[in-house]
Tab-separated table of C-alpha atoms and ligand atoms in Angstrom:
chain	number	residue	atom	x	y	z
A	80	MET	CA	63.048	28.847	84.707
A	81	THR	CA	65.738	31.744	82.614
A	82	THR	CA	68.660	30.885	83.475
A	83	ILE	CA	71.191	33.681	82.323
A	84	ALA	CA	75.370	34.031	82.221
A	85	LEU	CA	76.656	37.262	83.864
A	86	LEU	CA	79.792	37.943	82.853
A	87	PRO	CA	80.634	41.368	83.799
A	88	GLY	CA	83.480	41.223	82.252
A	89	ASP	CA	86.216	45.103	82.270
A	90	GLY	CA	86.395	48.462	83.405
A	91	ILE	CA	83.325	49.853	84.629
A	92	GLY	CA	80.890	46.244	83.175
A	93	THR	CA	80.652	45.241	86.560
A	94	GLU	CA	79.591	48.275	88.440
A	95	ILE	CA	76.968	49.926	85.326
A	96	LEU	CA	75.647	45.710	85.528
A	97	GLU	CA	74.602	46.325	89.967
A	98	GLY	CA	70.963	48.205	89.488
A	99	PRO	CA	69.536	45.907	86.955
A	100	LEU	CA	70.916	42.133	88.481
A	101	GLU	CA	68.984	44.209	91.752
A	102	TYR	CA	66.227	44.592	89.693
A	103	LEU	CA	66.312	41.043	88.762
A	104	ARG	CA	67.708	39.954	92.528
A	105	ARG	CA	63.951	41.630	92.995
A	106	LEU	CA	62.154	40.323	91.103
A	107	GLN	CA	63.000	37.254	92.194
A	108	THR	CA	62.148	37.698	95.029
A	109	GLY	CA	59.287	37.434	93.824
A	110	GLY	CA	58.780	34.015	92.939
A	111	ALA	CA	60.181	35.042	89.252
A	112	PRO	CA	61.979	32.293	88.021
A	113	ILE	CA	65.171	33.366	87.002
A	114	GLU	CA	68.463	32.407	87.621
A	115	ILE	CA	71.582	33.876	87.424
A	116	SER	CA	75.407	32.471	87.302
A	117	ASP	CA	78.129	34.124	89.352
A	118	PRO	CA	80.161	37.029	87.849
A	119	LEU	CA	81.707	34.351	84.449
A	120	PRO	CA	85.957	35.665	84.175
A	121	TYR	CA	85.827	37.506	80.851
A	122	GLY	CA	88.337	39.892	78.361
A	123	SER	CA	90.894	42.080	79.909
A	124	SER	CA	90.271	41.034	83.537
A	125	GLY	CA	89.604	36.977	82.438
A	126	TRP	CA	92.921	37.153	81.477
A	127	ALA	CA	94.515	38.523	84.385
A	128	THR	CA	93.120	35.536	86.423
A	129	SER	CA	92.671	33.048	84.671
A	130	GLY	CA	95.433	33.271	81.955
A	131	SER	CA	92.525	33.678	78.556
A	132	ILE	CA	89.978	36.667	77.153
A	133	LEU	CA	87.370	33.325	77.052
A	134	PRO	CA	87.876	30.449	79.805
A	135	GLU	CA	86.250	27.224	78.945
A	136	GLU	CA	84.538	27.730	82.436
A	137	SER	CA	82.811	30.850	81.192
A	138	VAL	CA	82.110	29.205	77.590
A	139	THR	CA	80.604	26.214	79.127
A	140	ALA	CA	78.333	28.059	81.504
A	141	CYS	CA	77.105	30.369	78.705
A	142	GLN	CA	76.532	26.455	76.665
A	143	ALA	CA	74.041	25.899	80.404
A	144	ALA	CA	72.751	29.077	80.067
A	145	ASP	CA	69.943	31.172	78.180
A	146	VAL	CA	71.107	34.250	77.402
A	147	ILE	CA	73.960	36.235	78.020
A	148	LEU	CA	74.861	39.498	80.397
A	149	SER	CA	77.726	41.152	79.529
A	150	GLY	CA	79.088	44.010	81.183
A	151	ALA	CA	81.874	45.561	78.409
A	152	VAL	CA	85.125	44.513	77.577
A	153	GLY	CA	88.579	46.038	76.590
A	154	THR	CA	90.567	47.764	78.437
A	155	HIS	CA	90.821	46.925	82.504
A	156	PRO	CA	92.887	48.883	85.403
A	157	GLY	CA	95.615	46.658	86.422
A	158	VAL	CA	96.156	45.229	82.582
A	159	SER	CA	98.227	46.392	80.327
A	160	PRO	CA	97.346	46.030	76.315
A	161	ALA	CA	100.074	45.310	75.514
A	162	ASP	CA	99.754	42.076	77.993
A	163	CYS	CA	96.955	41.627	76.552
A	164	PRO	CA	95.944	43.243	72.887
A	165	THR	CA	92.815	42.393	72.043
A	166	PRO	CA	90.681	41.524	74.736
A	167	GLU	CA	87.662	41.454	72.476
A	168	THR	CA	88.503	38.855	70.366
A	169	ALA	CA	86.023	37.133	73.561
A	170	LEU	CA	82.566	38.763	72.156
A	171	ILE	CA	83.773	38.377	68.372
A	172	GLU	CA	84.347	34.726	69.585
A	173	LEU	CA	80.595	34.556	71.774
A	174	ARG	CA	78.912	35.298	69.053
A	175	HIS	CA	80.543	32.762	66.534
A	176	ILE	CA	80.249	29.966	69.517
A	177	PHE	CA	76.530	30.857	70.119
A	178	ASP	CA	75.645	31.588	66.639
A	179	LEU	CA	74.390	35.792	67.558
A	180	ARG	CA	73.951	36.817	64.462
A	181	ILE	CA	72.145	39.256	64.087
A	182	SER	CA	73.030	42.729	66.339
A	183	VAL	CA	70.216	44.723	67.267
A	184	ARG	CA	70.616	48.223	69.320
A	185	THR	CA	68.763	50.436	70.175
A	186	VAL	CA	69.395	54.278	70.945
A	187	TRP	CA	67.281	55.563	73.125
A	188	ALA	CA	67.265	59.209	74.674
A	189	PRO	CA	63.986	61.043	76.428
A	190	ASP	CA	62.907	63.617	74.086
A	191	LEU	CA	64.100	61.995	71.011
A	192	ASP	CA	63.275	60.044	68.287
A	193	GLU	CA	64.116	56.481	68.911
A	194	VAL	CA	66.713	54.174	66.057
A	195	THR	CA	67.241	50.940	65.873
A	196	ILE	CA	70.102	49.478	64.314
A	197	VAL	CA	69.555	46.170	63.517
A	198	ARG	CA	73.030	44.290	61.044
A	199	ASN	CA	74.474	40.708	60.433
A	200	ILE	CA	77.317	40.075	63.332
A	201	THR	CA	78.976	37.436	62.478
A	202	GLY	CA	79.339	36.974	58.770
A	203	GLY	CA	80.068	39.837	56.469
A	204	ALA	CA	82.596	42.365	57.067
A	205	TYR	CA	82.843	40.033	60.816
A	206	ALA	CA	83.372	36.607	59.048
A	207	ASN	CA	85.641	34.811	61.014
A	208	ALA	CA	89.903	34.411	59.919
A	209	SER	CA	88.667	31.856	57.207
A	210	GLN	CA	88.010	34.388	55.285
A	211	ARG	CA	90.888	36.507	56.262
A	212	THR	CA	95.093	36.878	55.320
A	213	GLU	CA	96.918	38.397	57.940
A	214	SER	CA	99.809	40.705	56.356
A	215	ASP	CA	103.481	40.904	58.050
A	216	GLY	CA	103.657	43.888	56.952
A	217	THR	CA	105.153	43.702	53.064
A	218	THR	CA	103.004	40.997	52.327
A	219	GLU	CA	99.055	42.309	51.463
A	220	ALA	CA	96.480	42.336	53.712
A	221	VAL	CA	92.676	40.004	53.028
A	222	ASP	CA	88.975	40.995	54.872
A	223	GLN	CA	86.696	39.175	52.389
A	224	ILE	CA	83.236	40.479	52.795
A	225	ARG	CA	80.644	37.356	51.429
A	226	LEU	CA	76.746	38.161	51.930
A	227	ARG	CA	74.989	34.687	52.247
A	228	PRO	CA	71.511	35.482	50.400
A	229	ASP	CA	68.934	33.922	53.377
A	230	ARG	CA	71.559	35.890	55.864
A	231	VAL	CA	70.621	38.647	54.526
A	232	ARG	CA	67.384	38.400	54.118
A	233	GLU	CA	67.192	36.927	58.105
A	234	VAL	CA	67.900	40.972	59.041
A	235	LEU	CA	65.716	42.673	56.561
A	236	GLU	CA	62.780	40.651	57.884
A	237	LEU	CA	63.873	41.394	60.924
A	238	ALA	CA	64.574	44.688	60.452
A	239	ALA	CA	60.573	45.067	58.359
A	240	ASP	CA	59.039	43.802	61.429
A	241	TYR	CA	60.018	46.673	63.882
A	242	ALA	CA	58.938	49.547	61.337
A	243	ALA	CA	55.657	47.664	60.646
A	244	ALA	CA	55.158	47.674	64.795
A	245	GLU	CA	56.054	51.012	65.139
A	246	SER	CA	53.743	53.215	62.791
A	247	GLY	CA	55.509	56.167	62.202
A	248	ARG	CA	59.253	55.025	61.876
A	249	ARG	CA	61.335	55.173	58.718
A	250	ALA	CA	62.927	51.295	57.312
A	251	ILE	CA	66.129	52.354	55.820
A	252	SER	CA	68.169	50.367	54.012
A	253	VAL	CA	71.588	51.266	54.260
A	254	ASP	CA	73.955	50.080	52.214
A	255	LYS	CA	76.751	51.008	49.218
A	256	ALA	CA	75.223	49.799	45.940
A	257	SER	CA	76.851	52.233	43.440
A	258	VAL	CA	80.329	49.964	44.402
A	259	LEU	CA	80.314	47.189	46.411
A	260	ALA	CA	79.029	43.617	44.522
A	261	THR	CA	77.240	42.635	48.237
A	262	SER	CA	75.612	45.944	48.497
A	263	ARG	CA	74.085	45.086	46.001
A	264	LEU	CA	72.332	42.061	46.414
A	265	TRP	CA	71.951	43.914	49.681
A	266	ARG	CA	69.146	45.949	47.992
A	267	ARG	CA	68.011	43.371	45.419
A	268	LEU	CA	67.100	41.353	48.848
A	269	ALA	CA	65.472	45.205	50.552
A	270	THR	CA	63.427	46.022	47.564
A	271	GLU	CA	62.056	41.572	47.593
A	272	VAL	CA	61.445	41.785	51.336
A	273	SER	CA	59.930	45.579	51.002
A	274	GLY	CA	56.927	44.570	48.892
A	275	GLU	CA	56.354	41.041	50.665
A	276	ARG	CA	56.611	42.926	53.990
A	277	GLY	CA	54.870	45.139	53.103
A	278	VAL	CA	57.538	47.549	55.127
A	279	GLY	CA	59.083	50.192	52.172
A	280	PHE	CA	62.261	50.604	52.921
A	281	ASP	CA	64.518	54.300	52.227
A	282	TYR	CA	67.680	53.189	49.925
A	283	VAL	CA	70.026	54.870	51.272
A	284	ASN	CA	74.186	54.717	51.011
A	285	VAL	CA	75.736	54.550	53.167
A	286	ASP	CA	77.674	57.900	53.530
A	287	ARG	CA	74.631	59.795	52.725
A	288	ALA	CA	73.358	57.776	55.988
A	289	ALA	CA	75.453	58.615	57.782
A	290	TYR	CA	74.790	62.184	57.161
A	291	GLU	CA	70.910	62.272	57.210
A	292	LEU	CA	71.923	61.236	60.841
A	293	VAL	CA	73.717	63.541	61.614
A	294	ARG	CA	71.895	66.054	60.505
A	295	ASP	CA	68.160	64.944	61.346
A	296	HIS	CA	67.726	64.843	65.163
A	297	GLN	CA	64.932	63.902	64.907
A	298	MET	CA	64.374	60.782	62.730
A	299	PRO	CA	62.868	58.322	64.299
A	300	ALA	CA	64.085	54.872	62.161
A	301	VAL	CA	64.603	51.936	61.709
A	302	ILE	CA	67.912	50.811	59.983
A	303	ALA	CA	68.792	47.594	58.114
A	304	THR	CA	72.638	47.445	57.338
A	305	GLU	CA	75.548	45.100	56.840
A	306	GLY	CA	77.632	44.736	59.866
A	307	ILE	CA	80.239	46.982	60.168
A	308	PHE	CA	77.936	49.777	58.473
A	309	GLY	CA	75.837	49.813	61.033
A	310	ASP	CA	78.923	49.322	63.418
A	311	ILE	CA	79.758	53.068	62.240
A	312	LEU	CA	76.565	54.474	62.361
A	313	SER	CA	75.597	53.481	65.689
A	314	ASP	CA	78.109	54.923	67.484
A	315	ILE	CA	76.755	57.633	65.430
A	316	VAL	CA	73.689	57.974	66.764
A	317	CYS	CA	74.861	57.478	70.204
A	318	ALA	CA	77.050	60.629	69.394
A	319	ARG	CA	73.839	62.901	67.822
A	320	ALA	CA	71.828	60.832	71.159
A	321	GLY	CA	74.422	63.227	73.531
A	322	SER	CA	76.595	59.331	75.085
A	323	PRO	CA	77.576	56.501	74.050
A	324	ALA	CA	75.614	54.793	77.196
A	325	LEU	CA	72.069	55.497	75.899
A	326	CYS	CA	72.343	52.256	73.852
A	327	GLY	CA	70.473	49.282	74.734
A	328	SER	CA	72.607	46.195	72.582
A	329	ALA	CA	71.430	42.422	71.836
A	330	THR	CA	73.096	40.404	69.693
A	331	ILE	CA	70.790	36.982	69.341
A	332	ASN	CA	70.134	33.864	67.047
A	333	PRO	CA	67.509	34.897	65.056
A	334	ASP	CA	65.894	30.859	65.908
A	335	ARG	CA	65.752	31.579	69.591
A	336	ARG	CA	65.408	28.137	70.659
A	337	PHE	CA	65.869	27.879	73.848
A	338	GLY	CA	67.286	24.661	75.645
A	339	HIS	CA	70.651	24.338	73.762
A	340	GLY	CA	72.623	26.963	75.056
A	341	ALA	CA	72.424	30.754	74.673
A	342	THR	CA	70.078	32.788	72.870
A	343	ALA	CA	71.296	36.025	72.788
A	344	LEU	CA	74.120	38.549	74.391
A	345	PHE	CA	72.447	41.989	76.051
A	346	GLU	CA	75.103	44.580	76.594
A	347	PRO	CA	75.328	48.320	77.027
A	348	ALA	CA	77.206	49.013	73.650
A	349	HIS	CA	79.874	51.836	75.364
A	350	GLY	CA	82.760	49.503	76.520
A	351	SER	CA	84.788	49.105	79.786
A	352	SER	CA	85.801	53.058	80.611
A	353	PRO	CA	89.013	51.998	82.794
A	354	HIS	CA	89.526	55.106	83.472
A	355	ARG	CA	86.174	55.815	85.764
A	356	THR	CA	85.913	52.593	86.768
A	357	GLY	CA	85.640	52.578	90.442
A	358	SER	CA	83.454	56.745	90.677
A	359	GLY	CA	80.582	55.780	90.495
A	360	ARG	CA	80.454	58.306	87.075
A	361	SER	CA	78.765	55.991	84.830
A	362	ASN	CA	75.706	56.222	83.207
A	363	PRO	CA	73.992	52.874	83.475
A	364	THR	CA	70.894	53.311	80.724
A	365	GLY	CA	72.622	51.380	78.250
A	366	ALA	CA	72.187	48.514	80.939
A	367	TRP	CA	69.067	50.056	81.905
A	368	LEU	CA	67.737	49.318	77.663
A	369	CYS	CA	70.011	45.522	77.510
A	370	LEU	CA	67.460	44.577	80.010
A	371	ALA	CA	63.998	45.613	78.664
A	372	ALA	CA	65.793	43.522	75.404
A	373	LEU	CA	66.831	40.441	77.262
A	374	ILE	CA	62.886	40.197	79.441
A	375	ASP	CA	61.092	40.890	75.974
A	376	TRP	CA	62.895	38.002	74.860
A	377	CYS	CA	62.531	35.050	77.515
A	378	PRO	CA	59.399	34.357	77.450
A	379	ASP	CA	59.048	33.201	81.129
A	380	LEU	CA	59.966	36.265	81.827
A	381	HIS	CA	56.625	38.327	80.172
A	382	PRO	CA	55.391	37.650	83.740
A	383	TRP	CA	57.048	39.331	85.381
A	384	SER	CA	58.085	42.600	83.503
A	385	SER	CA	58.038	43.781	80.439
A	386	SER	CA	60.638	46.413	78.565
A	387	ALA	CA	57.702	49.005	78.623
A	388	LEU	CA	58.396	48.834	82.415
A	389	ILE	CA	61.709	49.838	82.560
A	390	ARG	CA	61.287	52.329	79.430
A	391	GLN	CA	58.903	53.831	81.314
A	392	ALA	CA	60.538	54.088	84.848
A	393	LEU	CA	63.680	55.857	82.422
A	394	GLU	CA	61.031	58.503	81.524
A	395	THR	CA	60.238	59.238	84.528
A	396	VAL	CA	63.445	58.993	85.819
A	397	TYR	CA	64.388	61.721	83.360
A	398	GLN	CA	61.650	63.986	83.189
A	399	SER	CA	62.231	64.331	86.778
A	400	GLY	CA	64.732	65.686	86.186
A	401	ALA	CA	68.332	63.757	87.130
A	402	ARG	CA	71.504	62.959	84.634
A	403	THR	CA	74.226	61.572	84.609
A	404	TYR	CA	77.411	63.093	83.749
A	405	ASP	CA	77.938	63.011	80.722
A	406	VAL	CA	74.044	64.345	79.676
A	407	VAL	CA	73.627	66.951	82.660
A	408	SER	CA	73.087	70.332	81.852
A	409	PRO	CA	72.790	73.969	83.191
A	410	THR	CA	68.294	73.101	83.667
A	411	THR	CA	69.163	69.212	85.230
A	412	ARG	CA	70.010	67.925	88.401
A	413	LEU	CA	73.437	65.788	88.415
A	414	VAL	CA	72.818	62.241	90.359
A	415	ASP	CA	75.475	59.483	90.709
A	416	MET	CA	75.530	56.463	88.711
A	417	ASP	CA	73.931	54.721	92.477
A	418	GLU	CA	71.171	57.481	92.978
A	419	PHE	CA	69.767	57.459	88.789
A	420	ASN	CA	69.601	53.864	89.784
A	421	LYS	CA	67.488	53.659	92.929
A	422	LEU	CA	65.412	56.048	91.249
A	423	VAL	CA	64.631	53.445	88.205
A	424	LEU	CA	64.273	50.682	90.728
A	425	ASP	CA	61.602	53.802	92.820
A	426	ALA	CA	59.974	53.836	89.496
A	427	LEU	CA	59.408	50.596	88.970
A	428	GLU	CA	58.010	49.033	92.646
A	429	HIS	CA	55.725	52.029	92.094
A	430	ASP	CA	54.537	51.276	88.316
A	431	ASN	CA	53.464	47.691	90.241
A	432	GLU	CA	51.513	48.707	92.627
B	635	IPM	C1	80.642	47.282	69.701
B	635	IPM	C2	82.521	47.240	69.109
B	635	IPM	C3	81.926	46.131	68.475
B	635	IPM	C4	81.600	45.394	67.799
B	635	IPM	C5	83.468	45.771	68.632
B	635	IPM	C6	84.105	45.683	70.574
B	635	IPM	C7	83.697	43.981	68.922
B	635	IPM	O1	82.603	48.209	68.060
B	635	IPM	O2	79.929	46.274	70.156
B	635	IPM	O3	80.207	47.885	68.829
B	635	IPM	O4	82.982	46.090	66.115
B	635	IPM	O5	80.547	44.795	67.192
B	636	MN	MN1	81.182	50.235	68.011
């Protein structure tokens, strides 16, 4: 059985998951062992209905679940950011509560080389409040970046595994070794892992990596880097792909021990887009990509579907020329989100026949 805690969150978070949830329901009907929770309060909308951006009820449900499926966290229509200023803290808290310490992001687009970004996401620059000193405006503010070798190593090993799984992709370890001690440790460990795994990393400074990613549109790559560098680079990679909606994001606990609370959180990484909420003008590709990653992560779902099937369906839909508003061009055909989802679902049914 795979138990999913559903946290639609804010803005377009609810509607963006409609297609993937419909697919999961169809798998359920066909006999797949899936249990999906009712939508749980989370983010700005959770604050509006329950007084908390991460209510106890939602944490408890995540404790009982194998994985979390999240829509978006951020600004929500009708909730003033002045009243609920940092809803994203709910996501950061979930990562810490369940030790979801590695982020894996895949940016996918038709006719573009795929880029995977692997980074540490609970330590380093994303460490908890104990590593920070807030300023009152006159005193100094401090954010410490501390990196433990074992935590860096597991990021590099995972990235090396991704690179080895698909030949032809460039493995890049990104740091700022000319300036930061943590980066010099990172580079040293990358060299070790490279030798052990037989995957040759290129060592690239973060500024140069940003430049190369924008310059070289076709660069199939697996990037291993510190959390805050990866946060910035993943947005750059989305920009070059054409839309923030072309990214599926997972934060995982690499121990992958099922039965002890959420082992991973899956989300499209595009944010809540409050101004488009309810307009049907959204691109659900990232939601489908994160569902693909969820299915691969959960062994009990392997007999029922796979990330390859979902990728194939997306490929079919894009090849038909259908495009949502954000990626449409003069030679392609504009569809709204419902139509896009219907095409993906049709392709999935067809592939399963
Ligand atoms: C992202 C976001 C988050 C992050 C925020 C909302 C905490 O920027 O998913 O990329 O920095 O990880
Ligand atoms: Mn980000």
